[in-house]
Amino acid sequence: MEETEIAPQDSGLRQGDIIKLYSEKNSNFGVIVNADCDLANDKIDGHVAYVPIYTFPDFIERFWAAEQIQTIKKLLDCR
């Protein structure tokens, strides 16, 4: 996952805008985190930085479940 996308200079994007991600398998949207002044003054080298937006089930599966399963297994092994 890159967390940057090429953006045309005249795109008019602003910090906090939600963008559609076409190449990501697990996240369909992202929120732009570049500063508005950098976007307005073209100080982004043609790329915008974003944070992926995950659905709750996808977040649970990707970032939470595996660790929780291991924790539960360890607890059960101690009994």
PDB file of N, CA, C and O in Angstrom:
ATOM      1  N   MET A   1       0.849  -1.168   0.000  1.00  0.00           N
ATOM      2  CA  MET A   1       0.000   0.000   0.000  1.00  0.00           C
ATOM      3  C   MET A   1       0.898   1.235   0.000  1.00  0.00           C
ATOM      4  O   MET A   1       1.780   1.372   0.816  1.00  0.00           O
ATOM      5  N   GLU A   2       0.663   2.133  -0.905  1.00  0.00           N
ATOM      6  CA  GLU A   2       1.519   3.297  -1.068  1.00  0.00           C
ATOM      7  C   GLU A   2       1.099   4.500  -0.214  1.00  0.00           C
ATOM      8  O   GLU A   2       1.927   5.234   0.258  1.00  0.00           O
ATOM      9  N   GLU A   3      -0.166   4.724  -0.067  1.00  0.00           N
ATOM     10  CA  GLU A   3      -0.731   5.888   0.615  1.00  0.00           C
ATOM     11  C   GLU A   3      -0.372   7.216  -0.046  1.00  0.00           C
ATOM     12  O   GLU A   3      -0.374   8.263   0.581  1.00  0.00           O
ATOM     13  N   THR A   4      -0.016   7.183  -1.314  1.00  0.00           N
ATOM     14  CA  THR A   4       0.095   8.396  -2.124  1.00  0.00           C
ATOM     15  C   THR A   4      -0.493   8.088  -3.491  1.00  0.00           C
ATOM     16  O   THR A   4      -0.469   6.959  -3.945  1.00  0.00           O
ATOM     17  N   GLU A   5      -1.025   9.101  -4.112  1.00  0.00           N
ATOM     18  CA  GLU A   5      -1.585   8.968  -5.449  1.00  0.00           C
ATOM     19  C   GLU A   5      -1.150  10.164  -6.280  1.00  0.00           C
ATOM     20  O   GLU A   5      -1.019  11.277  -5.752  1.00  0.00           O
ATOM     21  N   ILE A   6      -0.927   9.952  -7.559  1.00  0.00           N
ATOM     22  CA  ILE A   6      -0.604  11.059  -8.457  1.00  0.00           C
ATOM     23  C   ILE A   6      -1.830  11.938  -8.601  1.00  0.00           C
ATOM     24  O   ILE A   6      -2.944  11.449  -8.767  1.00  0.00           O
ATOM     25  N   ALA A   7      -1.613  13.249  -8.501  1.00  0.00           N
ATOM     26  CA  ALA A   7      -2.724  14.196  -8.600  1.00  0.00           C
ATOM     27  C   ALA A   7      -2.392  15.275  -9.613  1.00  0.00           C
ATOM     28  O   ALA A   7      -1.309  15.857  -9.566  1.00  0.00           O
ATOM     29  N   PRO A   8      -3.305  15.559 -10.536  1.00  0.00           N
ATOM     30  CA  PRO A   8      -3.073  16.656 -11.481  1.00  0.00           C
ATOM     31  C   PRO A   8      -2.943  17.980 -10.733  1.00  0.00           C
ATOM     32  O   PRO A   8      -3.574  18.192  -9.702  1.00  0.00           O
ATOM     33  N   GLN A   9      -2.101  18.864 -11.258  1.00  0.00           N
ATOM     34  CA  GLN A   9      -1.839  20.143 -10.602  1.00  0.00           C
ATOM     35  C   GLN A   9      -3.112  20.970 -10.428  1.00  0.00           C
ATOM     36  O   GLN A   9      -3.270  21.679  -9.444  1.00  0.00           O
ATOM     37  N   ASP A  10      -4.030  20.884 -11.354  1.00  0.00           N
ATOM     38  CA  ASP A  10      -5.249  21.704 -11.314  1.00  0.00           C
ATOM     39  C   ASP A  10      -6.441  20.969 -10.697  1.00  0.00           C
ATOM     40  O   ASP A  10      -7.588  21.344 -10.914  1.00  0.00           O
ATOM     41  N   SER A  11      -6.207  19.945  -9.894  1.00  0.00           N
ATOM     42  CA  SER A  11      -7.295  19.113  -9.383  1.00  0.00           C
ATOM     43  C   SER A  11      -8.156  19.810  -8.343  1.00  0.00           C
ATOM     44  O   SER A  11      -9.296  19.415  -8.121  1.00  0.00           O
ATOM     45  N   GLY A  12      -7.641  20.818  -7.643  1.00  0.00           N
ATOM     46  CA  GLY A  12      -8.428  21.516  -6.636  1.00  0.00           C
ATOM     47  C   GLY A  12      -8.664  20.719  -5.372  1.00  0.00           C
ATOM     48  O   GLY A  12      -9.606  20.974  -4.640  1.00  0.00           O
ATOM     49  N   LEU A  13      -7.805  19.753  -5.101  1.00  0.00           N
ATOM     50  CA  LEU A  13      -7.964  18.942  -3.896  1.00  0.00           C
ATOM     51  C   LEU A  13      -7.565  19.739  -2.664  1.00  0.00           C
ATOM     52  O   LEU A  13      -6.714  20.617  -2.718  1.00  0.00           O
ATOM     53  N   ARG A  14      -8.201  19.403  -1.521  1.00  0.00           N
ATOM     54  CA  ARG A  14      -7.902  20.082  -0.262  1.00  0.00           C
ATOM     55  C   ARG A  14      -7.758  19.051   0.849  1.00  0.00           C
ATOM     56  O   ARG A  14      -8.287  17.951   0.756  1.00  0.00           O
ATOM     57  N   GLN A  15      -7.079  19.453   1.915  1.00  0.00           N
ATOM     58  CA  GLN A  15      -6.915  18.580   3.069  1.00  0.00           C
ATOM     59  C   GLN A  15      -8.296  18.180   3.600  1.00  0.00           C
ATOM     60  O   GLN A  15      -9.186  19.011   3.723  1.00  0.00           O
ATOM     61  N   GLY A  16      -8.452  16.905   3.893  1.00  0.00           N
ATOM     62  CA  GLY A  16      -9.730  16.407   4.406  1.00  0.00           C
ATOM     63  C   GLY A  16     -10.663  15.897   3.336  1.00  0.00           C
ATOM     64  O   GLY A  16     -11.660  15.244   3.653  1.00  0.00           O
ATOM     65  N   ASP A  17     -10.367  16.184   2.065  1.00  0.00           N
ATOM     66  CA  ASP A  17     -11.198  15.646   0.989  1.00  0.00           C
ATOM     67  C   ASP A  17     -11.113  14.128   0.988  1.00  0.00           C
ATOM     68  O   ASP A  17     -10.050  13.547   1.248  1.00  0.00           O
ATOM     69  N   ILE A  18     -12.222  13.485   0.679  1.00  0.00           N
ATOM     70  CA  ILE A  18     -12.246  12.031   0.554  1.00  0.00           C
ATOM     71  C   ILE A  18     -12.128  11.699  -0.922  1.00  0.00           C
ATOM     72  O   ILE A  18     -12.852  12.239  -1.752  1.00  0.00           O
ATOM     73  N   ILE A  19     -11.165  10.820  -1.232  1.00  0.00           N
ATOM     74  CA  ILE A  19     -10.921  10.442  -2.624  1.00  0.00           C
ATOM     75  C   ILE A  19     -11.253   8.967  -2.821  1.00  0.00           C
ATOM     76  O   ILE A  19     -11.179   8.163  -1.899  1.00  0.00           O
ATOM     77  N   LYS A  20     -11.648   8.625  -4.036  1.00  0.00           N
ATOM     78  CA  LYS A  20     -11.921   7.235  -4.413  1.00  0.00           C
ATOM     79  C   LYS A  20     -10.607   6.599  -4.828  1.00  0.00           C
ATOM     80  O   LYS A  20      -9.851   7.174  -5.601  1.00  0.00           O
ATOM     81  N   LEU A  21     -10.313   5.423  -4.290  1.00  0.00           N
ATOM     82  CA  LEU A  21      -9.103   4.677  -4.619  1.00  0.00           C
ATOM     83  C   LEU A  21      -9.491   3.511  -5.523  1.00  0.00           C
ATOM     84  O   LEU A  21     -10.259   2.652  -5.124  1.00  0.00           O
ATOM     85  N   TYR A  22      -8.940   3.495  -6.718  1.00  0.00           N
ATOM     86  CA  TYR A  22      -9.313   2.452  -7.668  1.00  0.00           C
ATOM     87  C   TYR A  22      -8.365   1.267  -7.638  1.00  0.00           C
ATOM     88  O   TYR A  22      -8.715   0.182  -8.052  1.00  0.00           O
ATOM     89  N   SER A  23      -7.147   1.455  -7.116  1.00  0.00           N
ATOM     90  CA  SER A  23      -6.167   0.375  -7.168  1.00  0.00           C
ATOM     91  C   SER A  23      -6.058  -0.421  -5.877  1.00  0.00           C
ATOM     92  O   SER A  23      -5.434  -1.470  -5.858  1.00  0.00           O
ATOM     93  N   GLU A  24      -6.662   0.041  -4.805  1.00  0.00           N
ATOM     94  CA  GLU A  24      -6.559  -0.650  -3.521  1.00  0.00           C
ATOM     95  C   GLU A  24      -7.558  -1.798  -3.448  1.00  0.00           C
ATOM     96  O   GLU A  24      -8.704  -1.655  -3.836  1.00  0.00           O
ATOM     97  N   LYS A  25      -7.101  -2.921  -2.892  1.00  0.00           N
ATOM     98  CA  LYS A  25      -7.976  -4.082  -2.747  1.00  0.00           C
ATOM     99  C   LYS A  25      -8.836  -3.994  -1.500  1.00  0.00           C
ATOM    100  O   LYS A  25      -9.948  -4.459  -1.468  1.00  0.00           O
ATOM    101  N   ASN A  26      -8.292  -3.398  -0.429  1.00  0.00           N
ATOM    102  CA  ASN A  26      -8.976  -3.436   0.860  1.00  0.00           C
ATOM    103  C   ASN A  26      -9.599  -2.121   1.293  1.00  0.00           C
ATOM    104  O   ASN A  26     -10.302  -2.080   2.285  1.00  0.00           O
ATOM    105  N   SER A  27      -9.283  -1.063   0.609  1.00  0.00           N
ATOM    106  CA  SER A  27      -9.834   0.236   0.978  1.00  0.00           C
ATOM    107  C   SER A  27     -10.296   0.941  -0.288  1.00  0.00           C
ATOM    108  O   SER A  27      -9.526   1.091  -1.224  1.00  0.00           O
ATOM    109  N   ASN A  28     -11.547   1.356  -0.310  1.00  0.00           N
ATOM    110  CA  ASN A  28     -12.068   2.010  -1.508  1.00  0.00           C
ATOM    111  C   ASN A  28     -11.927   3.522  -1.471  1.00  0.00           C
ATOM    112  O   ASN A  28     -12.094   4.179  -2.489  1.00  0.00           O
ATOM    113  N   PHE A  29     -11.638   4.082  -0.279  1.00  0.00           N
ATOM    114  CA  PHE A  29     -11.565   5.526  -0.136  1.00  0.00           C
ATOM    115  C   PHE A  29     -10.392   5.912   0.754  1.00  0.00           C
ATOM    116  O   PHE A  29      -9.889   5.095   1.524  1.00  0.00           O
ATOM    117  N   GLY A  30      -9.981   7.165   0.653  1.00  0.00           N
ATOM    118  CA  GLY A  30      -8.934   7.701   1.510  1.00  0.00           C
ATOM    119  C   GLY A  30      -9.217   9.159   1.786  1.00  0.00           C
ATOM    120  O   GLY A  30      -9.950   9.816   1.043  1.00  0.00           O
ATOM    121  N   VAL A  31      -8.621   9.690   2.855  1.00  0.00           N
ATOM    122  CA  VAL A  31      -8.778  11.102   3.191  1.00  0.00           C
ATOM    123  C   VAL A  31      -7.418  11.783   3.010  1.00  0.00           C
ATOM    124  O   VAL A  31      -6.397  11.276   3.477  1.00  0.00           O
ATOM    125  N   ILE A  32      -7.402  12.896   2.292  1.00  0.00           N
ATOM    126  CA  ILE A  32      -6.167  13.616   1.993  1.00  0.00           C
ATOM    127  C   ILE A  32      -5.618  14.265   3.257  1.00  0.00           C
ATOM    128  O   ILE A  32      -6.357  14.914   3.998  1.00  0.00           O
ATOM    129  N   VAL A  33      -4.306  14.106   3.483  1.00  0.00           N
ATOM    130  CA  VAL A  33      -3.678  14.662   4.686  1.00  0.00           C
ATOM    131  C   VAL A  33      -2.644  15.745   4.384  1.00  0.00           C
ATOM    132  O   VAL A  33      -2.095  16.331   5.313  1.00  0.00           O
ATOM    133  N   ASN A  34      -2.390  16.045   3.109  1.00  0.00           N
ATOM    134  CA  ASN A  34      -1.486  17.151   2.786  1.00  0.00           C
ATOM    135  C   ASN A  34      -2.068  18.462   3.302  1.00  0.00           C
ATOM    136  O   ASN A  34      -3.288  18.637   3.317  1.00  0.00           O
ATOM    137  N   ALA A  35      -1.203  19.395   3.689  1.00  0.00           N
ATOM    138  CA  ALA A  35      -1.660  20.712   4.125  1.00  0.00           C
ATOM    139  C   ALA A  35      -2.251  21.472   2.938  1.00  0.00           C
ATOM    140  O   ALA A  35      -1.758  21.364   1.810  1.00  0.00           O
ATOM    141  N   ASP A  36      -3.323  22.244   3.190  1.00  0.00           N
ATOM    142  CA  ASP A  36      -3.948  23.032   2.124  1.00  0.00           C
ATOM    143  C   ASP A  36      -2.951  23.961   1.443  1.00  0.00           C
ATOM    144  O   ASP A  36      -2.981  24.126   0.226  1.00  0.00           O
ATOM    145  N   CYS A  37      -2.051  24.574   2.236  1.00  0.00           N
ATOM    146  CA  CYS A  37      -1.088  25.508   1.633  1.00  0.00           C
ATOM    147  C   CYS A  37      -0.144  24.778   0.687  1.00  0.00           C
ATOM    148  O   CYS A  37       0.239  25.323  -0.357  1.00  0.00           O
ATOM    149  N   ASP A  38       0.240  23.545   1.011  1.00  0.00           N
ATOM    150  CA  ASP A  38       1.095  22.776   0.109  1.00  0.00           C
ATOM    151  C   ASP A  38       0.347  22.385  -1.154  1.00  0.00           C
ATOM    152  O   ASP A  38       0.902  22.424  -2.261  1.00  0.00           O
ATOM    153  N   LEU A  39      -0.912  22.025  -1.009  1.00  0.00           N
ATOM    154  CA  LEU A  39      -1.717  21.681  -2.180  1.00  0.00           C
ATOM    155  C   LEU A  39      -1.920  22.903  -3.070  1.00  0.00           C
ATOM    156  O   LEU A  39      -1.768  22.831  -4.298  1.00  0.00           O
ATOM    157  N   ALA A  40      -2.229  24.059  -2.466  1.00  0.00           N
ATOM    158  CA  ALA A  40      -2.509  25.277  -3.232  1.00  0.00           C
ATOM    159  C   ALA A  40      -1.264  25.809  -3.932  1.00  0.00           C
ATOM    160  O   ALA A  40      -1.355  26.374  -5.025  1.00  0.00           O
ATOM    161  N   ASN A  41      -0.094  25.630  -3.322  1.00  0.00           N
ATOM    162  CA  ASN A  41       1.152  26.158  -3.891  1.00  0.00           C
ATOM    163  C   ASN A  41       1.966  25.094  -4.606  1.00  0.00           C
ATOM    164  O   ASN A  41       3.147  25.303  -4.889  1.00  0.00           O
ATOM    165  N   ASP A  42       1.329  23.976  -4.928  1.00  0.00           N
ATOM    166  CA  ASP A  42       1.947  22.875  -5.674  1.00  0.00           C
ATOM    167  C   ASP A  42       3.279  22.436  -5.066  1.00  0.00           C
ATOM    168  O   ASP A  42       4.278  22.280  -5.753  1.00  0.00           O
ATOM    169  N   LYS A  43       3.267  22.226  -3.760  1.00  0.00           N
ATOM    170  CA  LYS A  43       4.465  21.741  -3.069  1.00  0.00           C
ATOM    171  C   LYS A  43       4.311  20.261  -2.709  1.00  0.00           C
ATOM    172  O   LYS A  43       4.734  19.817  -1.649  1.00  0.00           O
ATOM    173  N   ILE A  44       3.707  19.504  -3.604  1.00  0.00           N
ATOM    174  CA  ILE A  44       3.435  18.096  -3.324  1.00  0.00           C
ATOM    175  C   ILE A  44       4.107  17.164  -4.326  1.00  0.00           C
ATOM    176  O   ILE A  44       3.892  15.959  -4.298  1.00  0.00           O
ATOM    177  N   ASP A  45       4.926  17.692  -5.217  1.00  0.00           N
ATOM    178  CA  ASP A  45       5.627  16.895  -6.229  1.00  0.00           C
ATOM    179  C   ASP A  45       4.690  16.010  -7.049  1.00  0.00           C
ATOM    180  O   ASP A  45       5.033  14.900  -7.427  1.00  0.00           O
ATOM    181  N   GLY A  46       3.473  16.491  -7.253  1.00  0.00           N
ATOM    182  CA  GLY A  46       2.521  15.754  -8.081  1.00  0.00           C
ATOM    183  C   GLY A  46       1.815  14.607  -7.384  1.00  0.00           C
ATOM    184  O   GLY A  46       1.098  13.855  -8.026  1.00  0.00           O
ATOM    185  N   HIS A  47       2.022  14.439  -6.075  1.00  0.00           N
ATOM    186  CA  HIS A  47       1.392  13.355  -5.329  1.00  0.00           C
ATOM    187  C   HIS A  47       0.645  13.911  -4.128  1.00  0.00           C
ATOM    188  O   HIS A  47       1.077  14.879  -3.510  1.00  0.00           O
ATOM    189  N   VAL A  48      -0.470  13.303  -3.811  1.00  0.00           N
ATOM    190  CA  VAL A  48      -1.174  13.637  -2.568  1.00  0.00           C
ATOM    191  C   VAL A  48      -1.007  12.468  -1.607  1.00  0.00           C
ATOM    192  O   VAL A  48      -0.994  11.310  -2.010  1.00  0.00           O
ATOM    193  N   ALA A  49      -0.860  12.792  -0.328  1.00  0.00           N
ATOM    194  CA  ALA A  49      -0.779  11.758   0.711  1.00  0.00           C
ATOM    195  C   ALA A  49      -2.181  11.569   1.290  1.00  0.00           C
ATOM    196  O   ALA A  49      -2.919  12.538   1.451  1.00  0.00           O
ATOM    197  N   TYR A  50      -2.508  10.319   1.608  1.00  0.00           N
ATOM    198  CA  TYR A  50      -3.831  10.042   2.155  1.00  0.00           C
ATOM    199  C   TYR A  50      -3.745   8.943   3.201  1.00  0.00           C
ATOM    200  O   TYR A  50      -2.795   8.179   3.265  1.00  0.00           O
ATOM    201  N   VAL A  51      -4.772   8.885   4.010  1.00  0.00           N
ATOM    202  CA  VAL A  51      -4.953   7.811   4.979  1.00  0.00           C
ATOM    203  C   VAL A  51      -6.115   6.971   4.468  1.00  0.00           C
ATOM    204  O   VAL A  51      -7.194   7.511   4.207  1.00  0.00           O
ATOM    205  N   PRO A  52      -5.901   5.671   4.300  1.00  0.00           N
ATOM    206  CA  PRO A  52      -6.992   4.819   3.818  1.00  0.00           C
ATOM    207  C   PRO A  52      -8.159   4.795   4.808  1.00  0.00           C
ATOM    208  O   PRO A  52      -7.967   4.872   6.022  1.00  0.00           O
ATOM    209  N   ILE A  53      -9.352   4.707   4.277  1.00  0.00           N
ATOM    210  CA  ILE A  53     -10.561   4.572   5.092  1.00  0.00           C
ATOM    211  C   ILE A  53     -11.036   3.128   4.935  1.00  0.00           C
ATOM    212  O   ILE A  53     -11.306   2.686   3.820  1.00  0.00           O
ATOM    213  N   TYR A  54     -11.118   2.412   6.048  1.00  0.00           N
ATOM    214  CA  TYR A  54     -11.540   1.018   6.024  1.00  0.00           C
ATOM    215  C   TYR A  54     -12.949   0.890   6.577  1.00  0.00           C
ATOM    216  O   TYR A  54     -13.341   1.623   7.475  1.00  0.00           O
ATOM    217  N   THR A  55     -13.680  -0.098   6.067  1.00  0.00           N
ATOM    218  CA  THR A  55     -14.953  -0.431   6.683  1.00  0.00           C
ATOM    219  C   THR A  55     -14.640  -1.076   8.036  1.00  0.00           C
ATOM    220  O   THR A  55     -13.536  -1.590   8.257  1.00  0.00           O
ATOM    221  N   PHE A  56     -15.596  -1.063   8.929  1.00  0.00           N
ATOM    222  CA  PHE A  56     -15.374  -1.660  10.246  1.00  0.00           C
ATOM    223  C   PHE A  56     -15.018  -3.141  10.141  1.00  0.00           C
ATOM    224  O   PHE A  56     -14.029  -3.582  10.746  1.00  0.00           O
ATOM    225  N   PRO A  57     -15.769  -3.951   9.379  1.00  0.00           N
ATOM    226  CA  PRO A  57     -15.401  -5.375   9.278  1.00  0.00           C
ATOM    227  C   PRO A  57     -13.999  -5.583   8.701  1.00  0.00           C
ATOM    228  O   PRO A  57     -13.261  -6.455   9.159  1.00  0.00           O
ATOM    229  N   ASP A  58     -13.623  -4.796   7.701  1.00  0.00           N
ATOM    230  CA  ASP A  58     -12.299  -4.933   7.108  1.00  0.00           C
ATOM    231  C   ASP A  58     -11.222  -4.540   8.112  1.00  0.00           C
ATOM    232  O   ASP A  58     -10.192  -5.201   8.225  1.00  0.00           O
ATOM    233  N   PHE A  59     -11.438  -3.481   8.871  1.00  0.00           N
ATOM    234  CA  PHE A  59     -10.480  -3.062   9.887  1.00  0.00           C
ATOM    235  C   PHE A  59     -10.290  -4.169  10.925  1.00  0.00           C
ATOM    236  O   PHE A  59      -9.163  -4.511  11.296  1.00  0.00           O
ATOM    237  N   ILE A  60     -11.398  -4.731  11.394  1.00  0.00           N
ATOM    238  CA  ILE A  60     -11.331  -5.803  12.390  1.00  0.00           C
ATOM    239  C   ILE A  60     -10.517  -6.971  11.842  1.00  0.00           C
ATOM    240  O   ILE A  60      -9.630  -7.499  12.514  1.00  0.00           O
ATOM    241  N   GLU A  61     -10.807  -7.365  10.619  1.00  0.00           N
ATOM    242  CA  GLU A  61     -10.115  -8.511  10.023  1.00  0.00           C
ATOM    243  C   GLU A  61      -8.625  -8.232   9.808  1.00  0.00           C
ATOM    244  O   GLU A  61      -7.783  -9.062  10.126  1.00  0.00           O
ATOM    245  N   ARG A  62      -8.302  -7.068   9.287  1.00  0.00           N
ATOM    246  CA  ARG A  62      -6.905  -6.758   8.926  1.00  0.00           C
ATOM    247  C   ARG A  62      -6.024  -6.390  10.109  1.00  0.00           C
ATOM    248  O   ARG A  62      -4.844  -6.713  10.110  1.00  0.00           O
ATOM    249  N   PHE A  63      -6.555  -5.659  11.093  1.00  0.00           N
ATOM    250  CA  PHE A  63      -5.697  -5.075  12.117  1.00  0.00           C
ATOM    251  C   PHE A  63      -5.968  -5.552  13.538  1.00  0.00           C
ATOM    252  O   PHE A  63      -5.147  -5.334  14.418  1.00  0.00           O
ATOM    253  N   TRP A  64      -7.087  -6.162  13.804  1.00  0.00           N
ATOM    254  CA  TRP A  64      -7.452  -6.470  15.176  1.00  0.00           C
ATOM    255  C   TRP A  64      -7.585  -7.966  15.437  1.00  0.00           C
ATOM    256  O   TRP A  64      -7.092  -8.468  16.442  1.00  0.00           O
ATOM    257  N   ALA A  65      -8.234  -8.677  14.562  1.00  0.00           N
ATOM    258  CA  ALA A  65      -8.628 -10.062  14.823  1.00  0.00           C
ATOM    259  C   ALA A  65      -7.443 -10.992  15.058  1.00  0.00           C
ATOM    260  O   ALA A  65      -7.472 -11.797  15.988  1.00  0.00           O
ATOM    261  N   ALA A  66      -6.418 -10.919  14.238  1.00  0.00           N
ATOM    262  CA  ALA A  66      -5.297 -11.861  14.365  1.00  0.00           C
ATOM    263  C   ALA A  66      -4.646 -11.763  15.741  1.00  0.00           C
ATOM    264  O   ALA A  66      -4.373 -12.791  16.380  1.00  0.00           O
ATOM    265  N   GLU A  67      -4.411 -10.561  16.208  1.00  0.00           N
ATOM    266  CA  GLU A  67      -3.800 -10.380  17.527  1.00  0.00           C
ATOM    267  C   GLU A  67      -4.732 -10.865  18.636  1.00  0.00           C
ATOM    268  O   GLU A  67      -4.292 -11.498  19.602  1.00  0.00           O
ATOM    269  N   GLN A  68      -6.009 -10.582  18.502  1.00  0.00           N
ATOM    270  CA  GLN A  68      -6.973 -11.017  19.516  1.00  0.00           C
ATOM    271  C   GLN A  68      -7.085 -12.535  19.561  1.00  0.00           C
ATOM    272  O   GLN A  68      -7.198 -13.126  20.637  1.00  0.00           O
ATOM    273  N   ILE A  69      -7.042 -13.179  18.412  1.00  0.00           N
ATOM    274  CA  ILE A  69      -7.101 -14.639  18.370  1.00  0.00           C
ATOM    275  C   ILE A  69      -5.887 -15.227  19.082  1.00  0.00           C
ATOM    276  O   ILE A  69      -6.008 -16.182  19.858  1.00  0.00           O
ATOM    277  N   GLN A  70      -4.702 -14.649  18.838  1.00  0.00           N
ATOM    278  CA  GLN A  70      -3.495 -15.125  19.515  1.00  0.00           C
ATOM    279  C   GLN A  70      -3.592 -14.930  21.025  1.00  0.00           C
ATOM    280  O   GLN A  70      -3.191 -15.802  21.802  1.00  0.00           O
ATOM    281  N   THR A  71      -4.109 -13.801  21.458  1.00  0.00           N
ATOM    282  CA  THR A  71      -4.276 -13.527  22.893  1.00  0.00           C
ATOM    283  C   THR A  71      -5.219 -14.546  23.526  1.00  0.00           C
ATOM    284  O   THR A  71      -4.938 -15.083  24.598  1.00  0.00           O
ATOM    285  N   ILE A  72      -6.318 -14.829  22.866  1.00  0.00           N
ATOM    286  CA  ILE A  72      -7.287 -15.801  23.384  1.00  0.00           C
ATOM    287  C   ILE A  72      -6.668 -17.201  23.445  1.00  0.00           C
ATOM    288  O   ILE A  72      -6.851 -17.932  24.423  1.00  0.00           O
ATOM    289  N   LYS A  73      -5.903 -17.559  22.401  1.00  0.00           N
ATOM    290  CA  LYS A  73      -5.240 -18.875  22.396  1.00  0.00           C
ATOM    291  C   LYS A  73      -4.282 -19.009  23.572  1.00  0.00           C
ATOM    292  O   LYS A  73      -4.222 -20.033  24.239  1.00  0.00           O
ATOM    293  N   LYS A  74      -3.518 -17.956  23.835  1.00  0.00           N
ATOM    294  CA  LYS A  74      -2.573 -17.969  24.966  1.00  0.00           C
ATOM    295  C   LYS A  74      -3.319 -18.111  26.287  1.00  0.00           C
ATOM    296  O   LYS A  74      -2.870 -18.851  27.166  1.00  0.00           O
ATOM    297  N   LEU A  75      -4.424 -17.420  26.426  1.00  0.00           N
ATOM    298  CA  LEU A  75      -5.213 -17.533  27.644  1.00  0.00           C
ATOM    299  C   LEU A  75      -5.754 -18.950  27.834  1.00  0.00           C
ATOM    300  O   LEU A  75      -5.768 -19.489  28.945  1.00  0.00           O
ATOM    301  N   LEU A  76      -6.209 -19.557  26.748  1.00  0.00           N
ATOM    302  CA  LEU A  76      -6.745 -20.900  26.839  1.00  0.00           C
ATOM    303  C   LEU A  76      -5.655 -21.931  27.115  1.00  0.00           C
ATOM    304  O   LEU A  76      -5.894 -22.936  27.782  1.00  0.00           O
ATOM    305  N   ASP A  77      -4.447 -21.695  26.596  1.00  0.00           N
ATOM    306  CA  ASP A  77      -3.324 -22.609  26.833  1.00  0.00           C
ATOM    307  C   ASP A  77      -2.887 -22.590  28.292  1.00  0.00           C
ATOM    308  O   ASP A  77      -2.349 -23.577  28.795  1.00  0.00           O
ATOM    309  N   CYS A  78      -3.100 -21.480  28.965  1.00  0.00           N
ATOM    310  CA  CYS A  78      -2.705 -21.348  30.376  1.00  0.00           C
ATOM    311  C   CYS A  78      -3.637 -22.102  31.296  1.00  0.00           C
ATOM    312  O   CYS A  78      -3.317 -22.316  32.462  1.00  0.00           O
ATOM    313  N   ARG A  79      -4.780 -22.489  30.841  1.00  0.00           N
ATOM    314  CA  ARG A  79      -5.768 -23.153  31.716  1.00  0.00           C
ATOM    315  C   ARG A  79      -5.549 -24.617  31.803  1.00  0.00           C
ATOM    316  O   ARG A  79      -5.110 -25.360  31.117  1.00  0.00           O
TER     317      ARG A  79
END
